[in-house]
mmCIF file of C-alpha atoms in Angstrom:
data_model
loop_
_atom_site.group_PDB
_atom_site.id
_atom_site.type_symbol
_atom_site.label_atom_id
_atom_site.label_comp_id
_atom_site.label_asym_id
_atom_site.label_seq_id
_atom_site.Cartn_x
_atom_site.Cartn_y
_atom_site.Cartn_z
ATOM 1 C CA UNK M 1 -159.478 -61.744 -218.114
ATOM 2 C CA UNK M 2 -159.837 -65.243 -216.732
ATOM 3 C CA UNK M 3 -156.380 -65.031 -215.144
ATOM 4 C CA UNK M 4 -157.204 -61.614 -213.606
ATOM 5 C CA UNK M 5 -160.507 -62.911 -212.214
ATOM 6 C CA UNK M 6 -158.776 -65.951 -210.725
ATOM 7 C CA UNK M 7 -156.226 -63.689 -209.008
ATOM 8 C CA UNK M 8 -159.002 -61.485 -207.625
ATOM 9 C CA UNK M 9 -160.901 -64.500 -206.273
ATOM 10 C CA UNK M 10 -157.772 -65.949 -204.722
ATOM 11 C CA UNK M 11 -157.004 -62.595 -203.038
ATOM 12 C CA UNK M 12 -160.549 -62.357 -201.686
ATOM 13 C CA UNK M 13 -160.428 -65.879 -200.288
ATOM 14 C CA UNK M 14 -157.094 -65.189 -198.581
ATOM 15 C CA UNK M 15 -158.443 -61.951 -197.062
ATOM 16 C CA UNK M 16 -161.504 -63.814 -195.793
ATOM 17 C CA UNK M 17 -159.313 -66.432 -194.171
ATOM 18 C CA UNK M 18 -157.186 -63.807 -192.341
ATOM 19 C CA UNK M 19 -159.787 -62.998 -189.658
ATOM 20 C CA UNK M 20 -160.153 -66.682 -188.931
ATOM 21 C CA UNK M 21 -156.420 -66.944 -188.445
ATOM 22 C CA UNK M 22 -156.542 -63.892 -186.176
ATOM 23 C CA UNK M 23 -159.300 -65.512 -184.173
ATOM 24 C CA UNK M 24 -157.289 -68.702 -183.911
ATOM 25 C CA UNK M 25 -154.284 -66.943 -182.405
ATOM 26 C CA UNK M 26 -155.857 -66.053 -179.061
ATOM 27 C CA UNK M 27 -157.432 -69.479 -178.840
ATOM 28 C CA UNK M 28 -154.021 -71.079 -179.259
ATOM 29 C CA UNK M 29 -152.697 -68.719 -176.623
ATOM 30 C CA UNK M 30 -155.529 -69.643 -174.318
ATOM 31 C CA UNK M 31 -154.799 -73.337 -174.805
ATOM 32 C CA UNK M 32 -151.172 -72.683 -173.922
ATOM 33 C CA UNK M 33 -152.252 -70.804 -170.812
ATOM 34 C CA UNK M 34 -154.659 -73.562 -169.859
ATOM 35 C CA UNK M 35 -151.797 -76.082 -169.972
ATOM 36 C CA UNK M 36 -149.724 -74.213 -167.359
ATOM 37 C CA UNK M 37 -148.690 -76.581 -164.609
ATOM 38 C CA UNK M 38 -150.162 -75.873 -161.181
ATOM 39 C CA UNK M 39 -149.093 -77.516 -157.955
ATOM 40 C CA UNK M 40 -151.249 -80.547 -156.996
ATOM 41 C CA UNK M 41 -153.138 -80.146 -160.291
ATOM 42 C CA UNK M 42 -155.287 -77.329 -158.961
ATOM 43 C CA UNK M 43 -157.451 -75.279 -161.298
ATOM 44 C CA UNK M 44 -158.829 -72.804 -158.741
ATOM 45 C CA UNK M 45 -157.222 -70.041 -156.636
ATOM 46 C CA UNK M 46 -155.513 -70.839 -153.367
ATOM 47 C CA UNK M 47 -158.272 -69.072 -151.426
ATOM 48 C CA UNK M 48 -160.875 -71.451 -152.885
ATOM 49 C CA UNK M 49 -158.667 -74.497 -152.273
ATOM 50 C CA UNK M 50 -158.524 -73.613 -148.569
ATOM 51 C CA UNK M 51 -162.312 -73.703 -148.374
ATOM 52 C CA UNK M 52 -163.015 -70.005 -148.833
ATOM 53 C CA UNK M 53 -164.708 -67.824 -146.254
ATOM 54 C CA UNK M 54 -163.199 -66.558 -143.012
ATOM 55 C CA UNK M 55 -160.793 -69.493 -142.336
ATOM 56 C CA UNK M 56 -159.142 -68.977 -145.727
ATOM 57 C CA UNK M 57 -158.937 -65.226 -145.045
ATOM 58 C CA UNK M 58 -157.126 -65.979 -141.775
ATOM 59 C CA UNK M 59 -154.689 -68.417 -143.398
ATOM 60 C CA UNK M 60 -153.918 -66.013 -146.266
ATOM 61 C CA UNK M 61 -153.598 -62.958 -143.991
ATOM 62 C CA UNK M 62 -156.412 -60.994 -145.629
ATOM 63 C CA UNK M 63 -156.939 -59.320 -142.240
ATOM 64 C CA UNK M 64 -153.510 -59.052 -140.654
ATOM 65 C CA UNK M 65 -154.795 -58.199 -137.168
ATOM 66 C CA UNK M 66 -156.978 -61.312 -136.914
ATOM 67 C CA UNK M 67 -154.310 -63.592 -138.400
ATOM 68 C CA UNK M 68 -151.624 -62.192 -136.105
ATOM 69 C CA UNK M 69 -153.872 -62.544 -133.040
ATOM 70 C CA UNK M 70 -154.721 -66.166 -133.911
ATOM 71 C CA UNK M 71 -151.054 -67.046 -134.461
ATOM 72 C CA UNK M 72 -150.054 -65.195 -131.294
ATOM 73 C CA UNK M 73 -152.701 -67.043 -129.266
ATOM 74 C CA UNK M 74 -151.476 -70.397 -130.592
ATOM 75 C CA UNK M 75 -147.897 -69.411 -129.734
ATOM 76 C CA UNK M 76 -148.924 -68.421 -126.196
ATOM 77 C CA UNK M 77 -150.703 -71.758 -125.691
ATOM 78 C CA UNK M 78 -147.675 -73.663 -126.975
ATOM 79 C CA UNK M 79 -145.295 -71.731 -124.682
ATOM 80 C CA UNK M 80 -147.626 -72.208 -121.718
ATOM 81 C CA UNK M 81 -148.079 -75.968 -122.079
ATOM 82 C CA UNK M 82 -144.822 -77.021 -123.746
ATOM 83 C CA UNK M 83 -142.106 -74.733 -122.377
ATOM 84 C CA UNK M 84 -143.538 -73.809 -118.964
ATOM 85 C CA UNK M 85 -145.137 -77.305 -118.740
ATOM 86 C CA UNK M 86 -148.431 -75.999 -117.397
ATOM 87 C CA UNK M 87 -151.205 -78.622 -117.307
ATOM 88 C CA UNK M 88 -154.558 -78.088 -118.992
ATOM 89 C CA UNK M 89 -156.727 -79.129 -116.034
ATOM 90 C CA UNK M 90 -154.729 -76.913 -113.675
ATOM 91 C CA UNK M 91 -155.099 -73.957 -116.024
ATOM 92 C CA UNK M 92 -158.871 -74.432 -116.346
ATOM 93 C CA UNK M 93 -159.287 -74.660 -112.556
ATOM 94 C CA UNK M 94 -157.128 -71.592 -111.869
ATOM 95 C CA UNK M 95 -158.932 -69.487 -114.474
ATOM 96 C CA UNK M 96 -162.315 -70.588 -113.101
ATOM 97 C CA UNK M 97 -161.284 -69.754 -109.518
ATOM 98 C CA UNK M 98 -160.042 -66.334 -110.581
ATOM 99 C CA UNK M 99 -163.183 -65.467 -112.559
ATOM 100 C CA UNK M 100 -165.614 -66.666 -109.880
ATOM 101 C CA UNK M 101 -163.693 -64.886 -107.098
ATOM 102 C CA UNK M 102 -163.588 -61.594 -109.016
ATOM 103 C CA UNK M 103 -167.312 -61.721 -109.811
ATOM 104 C CA UNK M 104 -168.152 -62.629 -106.203
ATOM 105 C CA UNK M 105 -166.087 -59.778 -104.766
ATOM 106 C CA UNK M 106 -167.434 -57.329 -107.332
ATOM 107 C CA UNK M 107 -171.037 -58.228 -106.461
ATOM 108 C CA UNK M 108 -170.442 -57.908 -102.687
ATOM 109 C CA UNK M 109 -168.693 -54.576 -103.035
ATOM 110 C CA UNK M 110 -171.719 -53.219 -104.893
ATOM 111 C CA UNK M 111 -174.053 -54.377 -102.119
ATOM 112 C CA UNK M 112 -171.988 -52.490 -99.508
ATOM 113 C CA UNK M 113 -172.024 -49.351 -101.634
ATOM 114 C CA UNK M 114 -175.815 -49.741 -102.070
ATOM 115 C CA UNK M 115 -175.651 -50.067 -105.802
ATOM 116 C CA UNK M 116 -177.040 -52.667 -108.138
ATOM 117 C CA UNK M 117 -174.625 -55.521 -108.826
ATOM 118 C CA UNK M 118 -173.197 -55.822 -112.325
ATOM 119 C CA UNK M 119 -175.174 -58.049 -114.681
ATOM 120 C CA UNK M 120 -173.556 -61.427 -115.230
ATOM 121 C CA UNK M 121 -173.858 -62.346 -118.900
ATOM 122 C CA UNK M 122 -175.510 -65.603 -119.822
ATOM 123 C CA UNK M 123 -173.145 -67.741 -121.877
ATOM 124 C CA UNK M 124 -174.802 -69.737 -124.640
ATOM 125 C CA UNK M 125 -172.974 -71.802 -127.230
ATOM 126 C CA UNK M 126 -174.816 -72.282 -130.541
ATOM 127 C CA UNK M 127 -175.297 -75.844 -131.701
ATOM 128 C CA UNK M 128 -174.829 -75.326 -135.442
ATOM 129 C CA UNK M 129 -171.017 -74.716 -135.551
ATOM 130 C CA UNK M 130 -170.326 -77.844 -133.485
ATOM 131 C CA UNK M 131 -172.594 -79.910 -135.744
ATOM 132 C CA UNK M 132 -170.795 -78.594 -138.828
ATOM 133 C CA UNK M 133 -167.369 -79.391 -137.370
ATOM 134 C CA UNK M 134 -168.500 -82.867 -136.334
ATOM 135 C CA UNK M 135 -169.975 -83.597 -139.784
ATOM 136 C CA UNK M 136 -166.801 -82.374 -141.520
ATOM 137 C CA UNK M 137 -164.629 -84.540 -139.273
ATOM 138 C CA UNK M 138 -166.893 -87.531 -139.881
ATOM 139 C CA UNK M 139 -166.597 -87.115 -143.656
ATOM 140 C CA UNK M 140 -162.801 -86.859 -143.502
ATOM 141 C CA UNK M 141 -162.477 -89.856 -141.152
ATOM 142 C CA UNK M 142 -164.708 -91.985 -143.393
ATOM 143 C CA UNK M 143 -162.638 -90.905 -146.407
ATOM 144 C CA UNK M 144 -159.447 -91.954 -144.596
ATOM 145 C CA UNK M 145 -160.984 -95.329 -143.696
ATOM 146 C CA UNK M 146 -161.999 -95.855 -147.331
ATOM 147 C CA UNK M 147 -158.467 -95.011 -148.474
ATOM 148 C CA UNK M 148 -156.971 -97.465 -145.984
ATOM 149 C CA UNK M 149 -159.395 -100.142 -147.168
ATOM 150 C CA UNK M 150 -158.435 -99.582 -150.815
ATOM 151 C CA UNK M 151 -154.748 -99.666 -149.920
ATOM 152 C CA UNK M 152 -155.065 -102.819 -147.823
ATOM 153 C CA UNK M 153 -156.964 -104.594 -150.603
ATOM 154 C CA UNK M 154 -153.805 -104.596 -152.728
ATOM 155 C CA UNK M 155 -155.315 -102.949 -155.781
ATOM 156 C CA UNK M 156 -152.878 -100.046 -156.051
ATOM 157 C CA UNK M 157 -149.236 -100.645 -155.146
ATOM 158 C CA UNK M 158 -148.349 -96.968 -155.576
ATOM 159 C CA UNK M 159 -150.847 -95.836 -152.926
ATOM 160 C CA UNK M 160 -149.635 -98.623 -150.623
ATOM 161 C CA UNK M 161 -146.041 -97.395 -150.831
ATOM 162 C CA UNK M 162 -147.119 -93.779 -150.330
ATOM 163 C CA UNK M 163 -149.093 -94.646 -147.171
ATOM 164 C CA UNK M 164 -146.225 -96.705 -145.768
ATOM 165 C CA UNK M 165 -143.744 -93.881 -146.454
ATOM 166 C CA UNK M 166 -146.066 -91.245 -144.907
ATOM 167 C CA UNK M 167 -146.603 -93.326 -141.747
ATOM 168 C CA UNK M 168 -142.863 -93.966 -141.471
ATOM 169 C CA UNK M 169 -142.054 -90.243 -141.789
ATOM 170 C CA UNK M 170 -144.723 -89.348 -139.204
ATOM 171 C CA UNK M 171 -143.347 -91.953 -136.797
ATOM 172 C CA UNK M 172 -139.869 -90.428 -137.097
ATOM 173 C CA UNK M 173 -141.191 -86.869 -136.629
ATOM 174 C CA UNK M 174 -143.308 -88.039 -133.666
ATOM 175 C CA UNK M 175 -140.219 -89.443 -131.951
ATOM 176 C CA UNK M 176 -138.526 -86.053 -132.203
ATOM 177 C CA UNK M 177 -141.224 -83.920 -130.529
ATOM 178 C CA UNK M 178 -144.489 -84.076 -128.615
ATOM 179 C CA UNK M 179 -147.917 -84.012 -130.224
ATOM 180 C CA UNK M 180 -148.551 -80.418 -129.134
ATOM 181 C CA UNK M 181 -145.292 -79.264 -130.735
ATOM 182 C CA UNK M 182 -146.133 -81.127 -133.924
ATOM 183 C CA UNK M 183 -149.597 -79.566 -133.941
ATOM 184 C CA UNK M 184 -148.100 -76.098 -133.388
ATOM 185 C CA UNK M 185 -145.594 -76.575 -136.219
ATOM 186 C CA UNK M 186 -148.431 -77.634 -138.534
ATOM 187 C CA UNK M 187 -150.453 -74.602 -137.425
ATOM 188 C CA UNK M 188 -147.545 -72.234 -138.146
ATOM 189 C CA UNK M 189 -146.935 -73.837 -141.550
ATOM 190 C CA UNK M 190 -150.625 -73.469 -142.350
ATOM 191 C CA UNK M 191 -150.339 -69.738 -141.634
ATOM 192 C CA UNK M 192 -147.125 -69.198 -143.624
ATOM 193 C CA UNK M 193 -146.864 -71.645 -146.551
ATOM 194 C CA UNK M 194 -150.183 -70.804 -148.330
ATOM 195 C CA UNK M 195 -149.613 -67.042 -148.236
ATOM 196 C CA UNK M 196 -146.028 -67.437 -149.486
ATOM 197 C CA UNK M 197 -147.160 -69.800 -152.228
ATOM 198 C CA UNK M 198 -149.909 -67.402 -153.305
ATOM 199 C CA UNK M 199 -147.325 -64.619 -153.530
ATOM 200 C CA UNK M 200 -144.662 -66.605 -155.423
ATOM 201 C CA UNK M 201 -146.747 -69.234 -157.239
ATOM 202 C CA UNK M 202 -145.386 -68.195 -160.669
ATOM 203 C CA UNK M 203 -141.894 -69.140 -159.480
ATOM 204 C CA UNK M 204 -142.857 -72.191 -157.425
ATOM 205 C CA UNK M 205 -144.996 -73.947 -160.057
ATOM 206 C CA UNK M 206 -142.241 -74.325 -162.715
ATOM 207 C CA UNK M 207 -139.871 -75.704 -160.089
ATOM 208 C CA UNK M 208 -142.582 -78.101 -158.864
ATOM 209 C CA UNK M 209 -143.220 -79.210 -162.458
ATOM 210 C CA UNK M 210 -139.555 -80.117 -162.915
ATOM 211 C CA UNK M 211 -139.547 -81.942 -159.586
ATOM 212 C CA UNK M 212 -142.671 -83.927 -160.514
ATOM 213 C CA UNK M 213 -141.156 -84.918 -163.866
ATOM 214 C CA UNK M 214 -137.998 -86.143 -162.114
ATOM 215 C CA UNK M 215 -140.034 -88.046 -159.501
ATOM 216 C CA UNK M 216 -142.065 -89.736 -162.228
ATOM 217 C CA UNK M 217 -138.851 -90.743 -164.022
ATOM 218 C CA UNK M 218 -137.391 -92.233 -160.858
ATOM 219 C CA UNK M 219 -140.649 -94.040 -160.086
ATOM 220 C CA UNK M 220 -140.727 -95.460 -163.626
ATOM 221 C CA UNK M 221 -137.188 -96.809 -163.136
ATOM 222 C CA UNK M 222 -138.147 -98.238 -159.721
ATOM 223 C CA UNK M 223 -141.280 -99.783 -161.210
ATOM 224 C CA UNK M 224 -139.352 -101.369 -164.066
ATOM 225 C CA UNK M 225 -136.573 -102.778 -161.875
ATOM 226 C CA UNK M 226 -138.428 -103.735 -158.678
ATOM 227 C CA UNK M 227 -142.215 -103.493 -158.714
ATOM 228 C CA UNK M 228 -142.737 -105.226 -162.049
ATOM 229 C CA UNK M 229 -140.783 -108.268 -160.817
ATOM 230 C CA UNK M 230 -143.032 -108.811 -157.795
ATOM 231 C CA UNK M 231 -145.328 -111.781 -158.564
ATOM 232 C CA UNK M 232 -149.013 -111.045 -158.315
ATOM 233 C CA UNK M 233 -151.656 -113.674 -157.794
ATOM 234 C CA UNK M 234 -154.804 -113.790 -159.947
ATOM 235 C CA UNK M 235 -157.721 -111.726 -158.668
ATOM 236 C CA UNK M 236 -160.784 -113.799 -157.869
ATOM 237 C CA UNK M 237 -164.039 -112.607 -159.342
ATOM 238 C CA UNK M 238 -166.727 -111.800 -156.811
ATOM 239 C CA UNK M 239 -169.993 -113.649 -156.958
ATOM 240 C CA UNK M 240 -173.059 -111.471 -157.202
#
């Protein structure tokens, strides 16, 4: 009887532990899913990483008509100023002359016909969007100045090498094309790369993970052979 009771108790304890094991399975699966590599270490969707709202909708082609019109307008501006070599001041003056002349003729024609002239709309630019853009640019510029200060202080050799390499690459690209062409290429990439990445992120992220692992290996070799042999002076403590 004692042996039978022990077997019954052992069976009950194993049956009680089964639900716990079942509950542990999804949690282990969730931990595996949470460890999936994402490009640039992001944990949020691409739409949120682009700032959300209407600009992100334009970049990700949520409304194809608006995105196509914005990209087409940028292409027209690039063709006008870069290929046709039209100057900005000349364009502004010609457009102003055309608009003023058309409105003047339209108003005089209505006076000869004895009709009321067409109402000229009053143009008013709101102040809030310009303030928001200026504040965002100020924050980004101050962040860039802080980064340059940290790099110049010699605290992080890795950031120093990254900044030098980025400036060198930009100098080479700048020698190949004008600033407007570079800005247009960046604008086109901003309208194509995020939407393609959002569509194929399951294929891009594993490839990016392998590339990051290889880059870290090469940097470790470079650090061991070159950077670690560079003599560093002792840091002086600041007086409070």
